[in-house]
Every structure is written in structure tokens, then in C-alpha cells.
């Protein structure tokens, strides 16, 4: 049951609340010194390339989460930070000339390692259970569709 008075009261409160002017936010000026540019090494570039490759591929990422003893939130932060750092590393010409294109190498090696059941430092990853296929799936899907169809048709 709807209560007309309650609806009118809530509407009035919503209109009045948005009509009241809020005081402007205080602007605080902070003086910060820019961070000195850090010179990245080839091993650091390789680590960022490997972690970003794992982080961008959903299959590698899920397998990494399943195999890691650390929490998923911590692992997600590590992978997401590597993904964010990768564009700056790729555009660094001096680093690419010194180390080569480690991003392309990371993609190729991640694929090769995954076929050998290895993701990052975790090896011998168990094989996933095969999906159930066959006539049972068709029967279940048909039953669900029929149940929803009958429910929709029977609605007043």
C-alpha cells in the first residue's frame, strides 16, 4: 500500500535538500616537490611486463589468484599497479633500447609457461575440471526456459 502523505513528505524533503546551497569547499594549497625521476632497471621492467601480462589476461589472472597463498585483494593490487605502470615503461625509449622489448617477450613467455602449467612463480598448477556437456545441459536449459515461459504466460 502506498501512503500519499509519506510520498509527498519525501518529495518535499528531497526538493528542499537540493535547493539549499552548500558552503563552498575550502581550498587548501599544498606545496609538494615533484618526485625525482627514477631510473628503472631491466629486471624492474621485466617484472612490470610479466605482472601486467598476467593481470590483463583473465585466464592467467584467475589462475594466479587460485595458486597464490596471498589474498586476492593484495594480488589484485599488485597486478593492477603493474598494469598502470606499463604504459610509461613502454614509452621510455632509453629503457627499451637498453633492455629490448620485454613486453612482447613477457606475452610470449607467459603463453609458453601457461601451456606448461606455470603462472608467474607458481608451477604445477592443477588442471581444471572439464565442463559438463551433453544432453543433460539441453534438458536443464529447456526446463528453465519452460518454467519461465509458463510463469510469464500465467501472470495476470
Tab-separated table of C-alpha atoms in Angstrom:
chain	number	residue	atom	x	y	z
A	1	UNK	CA	0.000	0.000	0.000
A	2	UNK	CA	1.244	3.454	-0.838
A	3	UNK	CA	0.863	6.296	1.595
A	4	UNK	CA	0.238	9.524	-0.268
A	5	UNK	CA	1.276	11.744	2.658
A	6	UNK	CA	4.608	9.937	3.095
A	7	UNK	CA	5.349	10.240	-0.629
A	8	UNK	CA	4.581	13.973	-0.599
A	9	UNK	CA	6.735	14.466	2.502
A	10	UNK	CA	9.709	12.645	0.976
A	11	UNK	CA	9.342	14.623	-2.250
A	12	UNK	CA	9.308	17.905	-0.322
A	13	UNK	CA	12.390	16.922	1.689
A	14	UNK	CA	14.238	15.938	-1.491
A	15	UNK	CA	13.394	19.232	-3.220
A	16	UNK	CA	14.335	21.347	-0.199
A	17	UNK	CA	17.561	19.408	0.387
A	18	UNK	CA	18.761	20.019	-3.164
A	19	UNK	CA	17.660	23.672	-3.120
A	20	UNK	CA	19.726	24.607	-0.059
A	21	UNK	CA	23.087	25.994	-1.085
A	22	UNK	CA	26.058	24.246	0.419
A	23	UNK	CA	29.065	26.246	1.583
A	24	UNK	CA	31.961	26.095	-0.869
A	25	UNK	CA	34.706	23.634	-0.106
A	26	UNK	CA	37.793	25.109	1.474
A	27	UNK	CA	40.739	25.029	-0.881
A	28	UNK	CA	43.976	24.048	0.771
A	29	UNK	CA	47.138	24.896	-1.104
A	30	UNK	CA	49.840	22.351	-0.568
A	31	UNK	CA	53.358	22.731	-1.732
A	32	UNK	CA	54.848	19.499	-2.852
A	33	UNK	CA	58.121	18.906	-4.512
A	34	UNK	CA	57.912	16.814	-7.630
A	35	UNK	CA	59.194	13.306	-7.225
A	36	UNK	CA	62.600	12.854	-8.772
A	37	UNK	CA	62.513	10.687	-11.857
A	38	UNK	CA	63.558	7.186	-11.032
A	39	UNK	CA	65.770	5.265	-13.364
A	40	UNK	CA	64.247	1.870	-13.941
A	41	UNK	CA	66.374	-1.212	-14.358
A	42	UNK	CA	65.823	-4.054	-16.789
A	43	UNK	CA	64.750	-6.511	-14.043
A	44	UNK	CA	62.148	-3.993	-12.850
A	45	UNK	CA	60.901	-3.561	-16.427
A	46	UNK	CA	60.720	-7.340	-16.791
A	47	UNK	CA	58.743	-7.674	-13.539
A	48	UNK	CA	56.257	-4.987	-14.606
A	49	UNK	CA	55.868	-6.567	-18.064
A	50	UNK	CA	55.286	-10.042	-16.608
A	51	UNK	CA	52.812	-8.918	-13.941
A	52	UNK	CA	50.885	-6.708	-16.362
A	53	UNK	CA	50.652	-9.588	-18.847
A	54	UNK	CA	49.220	-11.805	-16.113
A	55	UNK	CA	46.924	-9.025	-14.908
A	56	UNK	CA	45.467	-8.214	-18.341
A	57	UNK	CA	44.659	-11.809	-19.309
A	58	UNK	CA	41.646	-13.091	-17.372
A	59	UNK	CA	42.731	-16.738	-17.605
A	60	UNK	CA	46.234	-16.036	-16.297
A	61	UNK	CA	44.825	-13.708	-13.634
A	62	UNK	CA	42.294	-16.238	-12.313
A	63	UNK	CA	44.911	-18.983	-12.261
A	64	UNK	CA	47.335	-16.672	-10.454
A	65	UNK	CA	44.676	-15.874	-7.838
A	66	UNK	CA	43.872	-19.565	-7.363
A	67	UNK	CA	47.514	-20.598	-6.989
A	68	UNK	CA	48.709	-17.752	-4.780
A	69	UNK	CA	48.698	-18.160	-0.991
A	70	UNK	CA	48.266	-14.387	-0.604
A	71	UNK	CA	44.846	-12.814	-0.586
A	72	UNK	CA	43.130	-11.896	-3.824
A	73	UNK	CA	42.891	-8.232	-2.804
A	74	UNK	CA	46.669	-7.967	-2.352
A	75	UNK	CA	47.318	-9.814	-5.614
A	76	UNK	CA	44.835	-7.619	-7.468
A	77	UNK	CA	46.614	-4.508	-6.182
A	78	UNK	CA	49.992	-5.827	-7.354
A	79	UNK	CA	48.676	-6.740	-10.814
A	80	UNK	CA	46.694	-3.514	-11.225
A	81	UNK	CA	49.714	-1.387	-10.235
A	82	UNK	CA	51.848	-3.198	-12.803
A	83	UNK	CA	49.190	-2.575	-15.469
A	84	UNK	CA	49.183	1.136	-14.597
A	85	UNK	CA	52.996	1.370	-14.731
A	86	UNK	CA	53.342	-0.430	-18.065
A	87	UNK	CA	52.454	2.434	-20.485
A	88	UNK	CA	55.153	4.699	-19.039
A	89	UNK	CA	57.680	1.883	-19.267
A	90	UNK	CA	56.762	1.067	-22.865
A	91	UNK	CA	57.172	4.715	-23.912
A	92	UNK	CA	60.610	5.027	-22.273
A	93	UNK	CA	62.866	4.880	-25.347
A	94	UNK	CA	66.136	4.670	-23.422
A	95	UNK	CA	64.902	1.724	-21.372
A	96	UNK	CA	63.617	-0.089	-24.461
A	97	UNK	CA	66.939	0.410	-26.244
A	98	UNK	CA	68.875	-0.868	-23.240
A	99	UNK	CA	66.641	-3.845	-22.408
A	100	UNK	CA	64.792	-4.620	-25.613
A	101	UNK	CA	61.038	-5.072	-25.877
A	102	UNK	CA	60.409	-7.078	-22.717
A	103	UNK	CA	56.644	-6.650	-23.005
A	104	UNK	CA	56.454	-8.737	-26.184
A	105	UNK	CA	58.790	-11.263	-24.607
A	106	UNK	CA	56.576	-11.433	-21.498
A	107	UNK	CA	53.490	-12.158	-23.619
A	108	UNK	CA	55.208	-14.990	-25.496
A	109	UNK	CA	56.758	-16.485	-22.362
A	110	UNK	CA	53.525	-16.254	-20.356
A	111	UNK	CA	51.762	-18.257	-23.052
A	112	UNK	CA	54.567	-20.824	-23.155
A	113	UNK	CA	54.629	-21.130	-19.363
A	114	UNK	CA	50.853	-21.478	-19.150
A	115	UNK	CA	50.933	-24.454	-21.530
A	116	UNK	CA	53.435	-25.992	-19.087
A	117	UNK	CA	51.043	-25.309	-16.163
A	118	UNK	CA	53.073	-22.407	-14.740
A	119	UNK	CA	51.905	-18.872	-13.935
A	120	UNK	CA	54.424	-16.394	-12.508
A	121	UNK	CA	56.315	-18.201	-9.739
A	122	UNK	CA	53.668	-20.906	-9.272
A	123	UNK	CA	54.304	-24.140	-11.124
A	124	UNK	CA	52.474	-27.466	-11.455
A	125	UNK	CA	49.063	-25.817	-11.419
A	126	UNK	CA	46.312	-28.465	-11.331
A	127	UNK	CA	44.233	-28.911	-14.444
A	128	UNK	CA	40.677	-27.572	-14.212
A	129	UNK	CA	37.782	-29.983	-14.180
A	130	UNK	CA	36.217	-30.393	-17.622
A	131	UNK	CA	32.860	-28.759	-18.211
A	132	UNK	CA	29.820	-30.990	-18.285
A	133	UNK	CA	28.402	-31.163	-21.760
A	134	UNK	CA	25.860	-33.326	-23.472
A	135	UNK	CA	22.121	-33.813	-23.485
A	136	UNK	CA	21.810	-33.015	-19.772
A	137	UNK	CA	22.626	-29.356	-20.438
A	138	UNK	CA	19.913	-29.158	-23.120
A	139	UNK	CA	17.371	-30.709	-20.741
A	140	UNK	CA	18.251	-28.273	-17.933
A	141	UNK	CA	18.137	-25.226	-20.250
A	142	UNK	CA	14.836	-26.369	-21.744
A	143	UNK	CA	13.351	-26.893	-18.273
A	144	UNK	CA	14.408	-23.427	-17.155
A	145	UNK	CA	13.016	-21.821	-20.322
A	146	UNK	CA	9.741	-23.718	-19.963
A	147	UNK	CA	9.415	-22.740	-16.289
A	148	UNK	CA	9.989	-19.073	-17.109
A	149	UNK	CA	7.633	-19.226	-20.082
A	150	UNK	CA	4.846	-20.850	-18.077
A	151	UNK	CA	5.333	-18.314	-15.290
A	152	UNK	CA	5.174	-15.429	-17.769
A	153	UNK	CA	2.071	-16.774	-19.510
A	154	UNK	CA	0.314	-17.459	-16.192
A	155	UNK	CA	0.819	-13.902	-14.926
A	156	UNK	CA	-2.460	-11.952	-14.564
